[in-house]
Coordinates of C-alpha atoms and ligand atoms in Angstrom, one line a residue:
M253 CA -53.8 -47.5 -33.9
R254 CA -51.2 -46.3 -31.4
R255 CA -50.3 -42.6 -31.3
V256 CA -46.6 -41.8 -31.7
N257 CA -45.5 -38.1 -31.2
V258 CA -42.3 -37.0 -32.8
A259 CA -40.4 -33.7 -32.3
I260 CA -37.5 -32.3 -34.4
A261 CA -34.8 -30.1 -32.9
G262 CA -32.7 -28.4 -35.4
F263 CA -34.5 -27.0 -38.3
G264 CA -32.1 -26.2 -41.1
G265 CA -32.2 -27.9 -44.5
V266 CA -31.9 -31.5 -43.0
G267 CA -34.4 -30.9 -40.2
R268 CA -36.9 -29.5 -42.7
A269 CA -36.4 -32.3 -45.1
T270 CA -36.9 -34.8 -42.3
A271 CA -40.2 -33.1 -41.3
N272 CA -41.5 -33.1 -44.8
L273 CA -40.6 -36.7 -45.5
L274 CA -42.0 -37.8 -42.2
L275 CA -45.4 -36.1 -42.9
S276 CA -45.4 -37.7 -46.4
R277 CA -44.9 -41.2 -44.9
R278 CA -47.7 -41.1 -42.2
E279 CA -49.9 -43.4 -44.3
R280 CA -47.0 -45.9 -44.5
Y281 CA -46.5 -45.8 -40.7
A282 CA -50.3 -46.4 -40.2
Q283 CA -50.3 -49.3 -42.6
V284 CA -47.1 -51.0 -41.6
Y285 CA -46.8 -50.3 -37.9
H286 CA -50.4 -49.4 -37.0
A287 CA -49.0 -46.1 -35.8
D288 CA -50.5 -42.7 -35.9
V289 CA -47.3 -40.7 -36.2
R290 CA -47.7 -37.0 -35.6
L291 CA -45.1 -34.2 -35.8
V292 CA -45.9 -32.3 -32.6
A293 CA -43.0 -29.8 -32.4
V294 CA -40.1 -28.5 -34.5
C295 CA -37.6 -25.9 -33.5
G296 CA -34.4 -24.2 -34.6
S297 CA -32.0 -22.3 -32.3
R298 CA -34.4 -19.4 -31.6
A299 CA -37.9 -20.3 -33.0
G300 CA -40.2 -23.2 -33.3
L301 CA -43.8 -24.5 -33.6
R302 CA -45.8 -26.8 -31.6
D303 CA -49.3 -28.4 -32.0
P304 CA -50.3 -31.4 -29.8
E305 CA -52.6 -32.6 -32.7
G306 CA -49.8 -32.7 -35.2
L307 CA -48.2 -30.0 -37.4
Q308 CA -49.0 -30.0 -41.2
A309 CA -46.4 -29.3 -43.9
D310 CA -47.9 -25.9 -44.9
Q311 CA -47.4 -24.7 -41.2
L312 CA -43.7 -25.3 -41.3
T313 CA -42.7 -22.2 -43.2
T314 CA -43.1 -19.7 -40.4
L315 CA -41.7 -20.5 -36.9
Q316 CA -42.5 -18.4 -33.8
E317 CA -39.7 -16.7 -32.0
G318 CA -38.9 -17.9 -28.5
L319 CA -40.2 -21.5 -29.0
S320 CA -37.0 -23.4 -28.7
G321 CA -34.8 -25.5 -26.3
P322 CA -34.9 -28.8 -24.6
D323 CA -37.7 -27.7 -22.2
F324 CA -39.9 -26.8 -25.2
I325 CA -39.4 -30.2 -26.7
A326 CA -40.1 -31.9 -23.4
A327 CA -43.3 -29.9 -23.0
S328 CA -44.5 -31.0 -26.5
G329 CA -45.4 -34.4 -25.4
A330 CA -43.0 -36.0 -27.9
D331 CA -42.3 -39.7 -27.5
I332 CA -39.4 -39.6 -30.0
L333 CA -36.9 -36.8 -30.7
I334 CA -35.1 -36.3 -33.9
E335 CA -32.1 -34.1 -33.4
A336 CA -30.8 -32.4 -36.6
G337 CA -28.7 -29.4 -35.4
P338 CA -25.3 -28.2 -36.5
T339 CA -22.4 -30.5 -35.8
D340 CA -19.6 -29.3 -33.4
F341 CA -17.5 -32.1 -32.2
R342 CA -15.3 -29.9 -30.1
T343 CA -18.2 -28.8 -27.8
G344 CA -21.0 -31.3 -28.6
G345 CA -22.9 -28.5 -30.3
P346 CA -26.4 -27.3 -29.6
G347 CA -27.6 -31.0 -30.0
L348 CA -26.0 -32.1 -26.8
A349 CA -28.5 -30.5 -24.5
Y350 CA -31.5 -31.8 -26.5
I351 CA -30.2 -35.3 -26.8
H352 CA -29.2 -35.3 -23.1
S353 CA -32.5 -34.1 -21.9
A354 CA -34.5 -36.6 -24.2
L355 CA -32.5 -39.6 -23.2
A356 CA -32.5 -38.7 -19.4
S357 CA -36.3 -38.8 -19.6
G358 CA -36.5 -42.0 -21.5
R359 CA -37.5 -40.5 -24.9
D360 CA -36.3 -42.5 -27.9
T361 CA -33.8 -40.4 -29.7
I362 CA -32.6 -40.3 -33.4
V363 CA -29.4 -38.3 -33.8
I364 CA -28.4 -36.7 -37.1
S365 CA -25.6 -34.4 -36.0
K366 CA -22.3 -35.8 -35.1
G367 CA -21.0 -33.4 -32.4
A368 CA -22.7 -34.7 -29.3
L369 CA -22.0 -38.4 -30.3
V370 CA -18.3 -37.6 -30.6
H371 CA -18.0 -35.3 -27.6
S372 CA -20.1 -37.3 -25.1
G373 CA -21.0 -40.6 -26.7
K374 CA -20.2 -42.7 -23.7
K375 CA -22.2 -40.5 -21.3
L376 CA -25.2 -40.5 -23.8
C377 CA -25.2 -44.3 -24.1
A378 CA -25.1 -44.7 -20.3
L379 CA -28.1 -42.3 -20.1
A380 CA -30.0 -44.2 -22.7
Q381 CA -29.3 -47.5 -20.9
K382 CA -30.4 -46.2 -17.6
S383 CA -33.7 -44.7 -18.9
G384 CA -34.4 -47.5 -21.4
A385 CA -34.5 -45.1 -24.3
I386 CA -33.5 -46.2 -27.8
L387 CA -30.6 -44.2 -29.3
K388 CA -30.3 -44.4 -33.1
L389 CA -27.8 -42.5 -35.3
S390 CA -27.7 -43.6 -38.9
G391 CA -27.9 -40.0 -40.1
A392 CA -24.7 -39.2 -38.2
A393 CA -22.8 -42.2 -39.4
S394 CA -22.7 -41.5 -43.2
A395 CA -26.4 -41.2 -43.7
A396 CA -27.3 -42.9 -47.1
L397 CA -24.3 -45.2 -46.8
P398 CA -25.1 -48.0 -44.4
T399 CA -22.3 -48.3 -41.8
V400 CA -23.5 -49.1 -38.3
D401 CA -26.4 -51.0 -39.8
L402 CA -23.9 -53.3 -41.6
V403 CA -21.9 -54.2 -38.6
E404 CA -25.0 -54.5 -36.3
H405 CA -27.2 -56.4 -38.7
S406 CA -25.6 -57.7 -41.8
L407 CA -22.3 -58.9 -40.0
K408 CA -23.9 -59.8 -36.7
G409 CA -21.8 -62.2 -34.8
C410 CA -18.8 -61.7 -36.9
N411 CA -15.5 -60.2 -35.6
V412 CA -14.8 -57.1 -37.6
L413 CA -11.0 -57.0 -38.3
E414 CA -10.7 -53.9 -40.5
V415 CA -12.8 -51.1 -41.9
E416 CA -11.9 -48.7 -44.7
G417 CA -14.3 -46.0 -45.5
I418 CA -14.7 -43.1 -48.0
L419 CA -17.0 -41.4 -45.6
N420 CA -16.9 -37.8 -46.7
A421 CA -18.6 -36.7 -49.9
T422 CA -16.9 -33.4 -50.2
T423 CA -13.3 -34.7 -50.3
N424 CA -14.2 -37.5 -52.6
Y425 CA -15.8 -35.0 -55.0
L426 CA -12.7 -32.7 -54.8
L427 CA -10.2 -35.4 -55.4
D428 CA -12.3 -36.9 -58.2
A429 CA -12.7 -33.5 -59.8
M430 CA -9.0 -32.8 -59.6
M431 CA -8.0 -36.3 -60.9
T432 CA -10.6 -36.6 -63.7
R433 CA -11.4 -33.1 -64.8
G434 CA -8.2 -31.2 -63.9
V435 CA -10.2 -28.8 -61.8
G436 CA -8.2 -26.9 -59.1
F437 CA -8.9 -27.4 -55.4
D438 CA -10.6 -24.0 -54.8
E439 CA -12.9 -24.4 -57.8
A440 CA -13.8 -28.0 -56.9
L441 CA -14.6 -26.8 -53.3
R442 CA -16.9 -24.0 -54.7
E443 CA -18.7 -26.7 -56.7
A444 CA -19.2 -28.8 -53.5
Q445 CA -20.5 -25.9 -51.6
Q446 CA -22.9 -25.0 -54.5
G447 CA -24.0 -28.7 -54.3
G448 CA -24.9 -28.3 -50.7
F449 CA -22.8 -31.2 -49.3
A450 CA -19.7 -29.3 -48.1
E451 CA -19.7 -28.3 -44.4
S452 CA -20.4 -24.5 -43.6
D453 CA -16.7 -24.5 -42.5
P454 CA -15.3 -26.7 -45.3
R455 CA -12.1 -27.3 -43.3
N456 CA -14.1 -29.9 -41.3
D457 CA -14.3 -31.8 -44.7
T458 CA -10.9 -31.0 -46.3
E459 CA -8.8 -31.5 -43.1
G460 CA -10.4 -34.9 -42.4
W461 CA -12.5 -34.1 -39.3
D462 CA -15.9 -35.1 -40.8
T463 CA -14.4 -38.5 -41.8
A464 CA -12.8 -38.8 -38.4
C465 CA -16.2 -38.1 -36.6
K466 CA -18.0 -40.7 -38.7
L467 CA -15.3 -43.3 -38.2
L468 CA -15.3 -42.7 -34.5
I469 CA -19.1 -43.0 -34.3
L470 CA -18.9 -46.3 -36.2
A471 CA -16.2 -47.6 -34.0
N472 CA -17.8 -46.6 -30.7
F473 CA -21.4 -47.2 -31.4
G474 CA -21.2 -50.1 -33.9
L475 CA -18.1 -52.0 -32.7
G476 CA -17.9 -51.2 -29.0
A477 CA -14.7 -49.3 -29.2
E478 CA -14.1 -46.4 -26.7
L479 CA -12.1 -44.0 -28.9
E480 CA -11.7 -40.3 -28.2
M481 CA -10.9 -37.9 -31.0
D482 CA -7.3 -37.6 -29.6
D483 CA -6.8 -41.3 -30.3
L484 CA -7.2 -40.8 -34.1
I485 CA -4.4 -39.6 -36.4
V486 CA -6.1 -37.3 -38.7
D487 CA -4.8 -35.9 -41.9
G488 CA -6.8 -34.3 -44.8
I489 CA -6.4 -33.3 -48.4
Q490 CA -5.5 -29.7 -47.9
S491 CA -1.9 -30.3 -48.9
V492 CA -2.7 -32.2 -52.1
T493 CA -1.0 -30.3 -54.9
A494 CA -1.5 -30.2 -58.7
E495 CA 1.9 -32.0 -58.9
R496 CA 0.9 -34.8 -56.7
I497 CA -2.3 -35.2 -58.7
Q498 CA -0.2 -35.4 -61.9
T499 CA 2.1 -38.1 -60.3
W500 CA -0.8 -40.3 -59.2
R501 CA -2.3 -40.0 -62.6
S502 CA 0.9 -41.1 -64.4
E503 CA 1.3 -44.0 -61.9
G504 CA -2.3 -45.2 -62.5
L505 CA -3.3 -44.6 -58.9
V506 CA -6.5 -43.0 -57.6
P507 CA -6.3 -41.1 -54.3
K508 CA -9.1 -41.2 -51.7
L509 CA -9.5 -39.7 -48.3
V510 CA -10.0 -42.8 -46.2
G511 CA -10.9 -43.4 -42.6
S512 CA -9.2 -46.7 -41.5
L513 CA -9.9 -48.8 -38.5
V514 CA -7.9 -51.9 -37.5
H515 CA -9.1 -54.1 -34.7
S516 CA -6.9 -56.7 -33.2
D517 CA -6.8 -58.2 -29.7
G518 CA -9.6 -56.0 -28.5
T519 CA -7.7 -52.8 -29.5
F520 CA -8.8 -50.4 -32.2
R521 CA -6.5 -48.1 -34.1
A522 CA -8.0 -45.4 -36.2
S523 CA -6.7 -42.9 -38.6
V524 CA -7.7 -40.7 -41.5
G525 CA -5.6 -39.8 -44.5
V526 CA -5.1 -40.1 -48.3
K527 CA -4.7 -43.6 -49.6
T528 CA -4.1 -44.5 -53.2
Y529 CA -5.7 -47.4 -55.0
P530 CA -5.0 -49.1 -58.4
L531 CA -7.6 -48.5 -61.1
D532 CA -9.2 -52.0 -60.8
D533 CA -9.9 -51.5 -57.0
A534 CA -13.6 -50.8 -56.2
F535 CA -12.5 -47.8 -54.2
A536 CA -10.9 -46.2 -57.2
N537 CA -14.3 -46.2 -58.9
V538 CA -16.2 -44.5 -56.2
R539 CA -16.9 -41.3 -58.1
G540 CA -18.1 -37.7 -57.4
K541 CA -19.9 -37.4 -54.0
D542 CA -20.5 -41.1 -53.5
K543 CA -19.2 -42.7 -50.3
A544 CA -18.1 -46.3 -49.7
I545 CA -17.2 -48.6 -46.9
R546 CA -15.2 -51.9 -47.1
I547 CA -15.4 -54.1 -43.9
T548 CA -13.3 -57.2 -43.4
S549 CA -14.6 -59.7 -40.9
D550 CA -13.3 -63.0 -39.7
A551 CA -16.2 -65.1 -41.0
M552 CA -17.7 -63.2 -43.9
G553 CA -14.5 -61.9 -45.6
E554 CA -14.8 -58.6 -47.3
T555 CA -18.1 -56.7 -47.5
L556 CA -18.4 -53.5 -49.7
A557 CA -21.1 -51.0 -49.8
I558 CA -21.2 -47.8 -52.0
G559 CA -23.9 -45.2 -51.4
S560 CA -25.1 -41.8 -52.3
G561 CA -28.2 -39.9 -52.5
K562 CA -29.5 -36.4 -53.1
E563 CA -29.1 -34.3 -49.9
P564 CA -30.8 -33.3 -47.7
L565 CA -33.3 -36.0 -48.6
A566 CA -30.9 -38.9 -48.2
T567 CA -30.0 -37.9 -44.6
A568 CA -33.6 -37.4 -43.8
A569 CA -34.3 -40.9 -45.1
A570 CA -31.5 -42.4 -43.0
A571 CA -33.0 -40.8 -39.8
L572 CA -36.5 -42.0 -40.8
K573 CA -35.0 -45.5 -41.3
D574 CA -34.2 -45.2 -37.6
L575 CA -37.7 -44.1 -36.9
E576 CA -39.1 -47.3 -38.5
Y577 CA -36.6 -49.3 -36.4
I578 CA -38.0 -47.7 -33.3
L579 CA -41.6 -48.2 -34.4
S580 CA -41.0 -51.8 -35.0
A581 CA -39.2 -52.2 -31.7
R582 CA -41.9 -50.4 -29.7
L583 CA -45.1 -51.5 -31.5
A584 CA -46.4 -54.9 -32.6
P585 CA -46.8 -55.1 -36.4
A586 CA -50.3 -54.5 -37.9
R587 CA -52.3 -57.6 -38.6
Ligands
HSE1165 N1 -19.9 -32.5 -45.4 C1 -20.3 -33.9 -45.3 C2 -19.8 -34.6 -46.5 C3 -21.8 -34.1 -45.2 O1 -19.2 -34.0 -47.4 O2 -19.9 -35.9 -46.5 C4 -22.2 -34.1 -43.7 O3 -21.6 -35.2 -43.1

């Protein structure tokens, strides 16, 4: 049995859910990968916990002040970092320093927050390549909805020509509530906040930035594009009025906030904005906080995935899907 030490930086709802799910799956990791997976450290912005023998679920309720930061994680003996801090794509957010430090020292890294990947993606990839660390990011690229996995595995070898994605749960929920229940924008947003899937600053959702981050991550990490946020045309749903909703309804059209990517002659064009679909289009039937992606490739035509899941469990599970990828890449399967 090979020992694998994991640390989690960022200990809000998603970080905690990831810790608990990981601890509940230790038996699975032992059986499938012959790996003794231990959670050796967790930390938030100011406090943390460390135990070289592995933390237990009942220890995770009380963190100790002062135990935090990339050096704390480095000293924990972790082989793998899971980064689950808050997203800030304008600065890279607190995750950037953790991810940078882990990749520079060759530690395999699973990223959940989007900020560092959008802000410094190219640099982080170069660091990983240099040190030989594996960088995985399913949790940052729409989590329960497979996106990067689809292009990397299911469509391997195909030339992706076009991507359309309903990549943000909040805006899909809002538009659906306004269209089908006649709920106003502010009331629908309150519901999304109560549901726990809207960002703490919901303008990141409603103005299209969260969709733009996910689209950019898919393009750069999944398809080899080199887009910067300034290359994207980004519009949101903030100016959707009750009158427009009424017009769409009477025309039999369903509005969705969509991230679009067009790939031709090695060039990627990306944008985010409201698109409308006829009632018989699969996108028109993506309801509530579900997300969806439609990928058109040269050889496999149109591929469609629709996904959802209860948060924060779904995002935790996406990150632990990445953990299993790393376990299988690094360890021989159990016999
Ligand atoms: N606020 C996001 C959404 C979840 O509504 O999809 C985190 O990416």
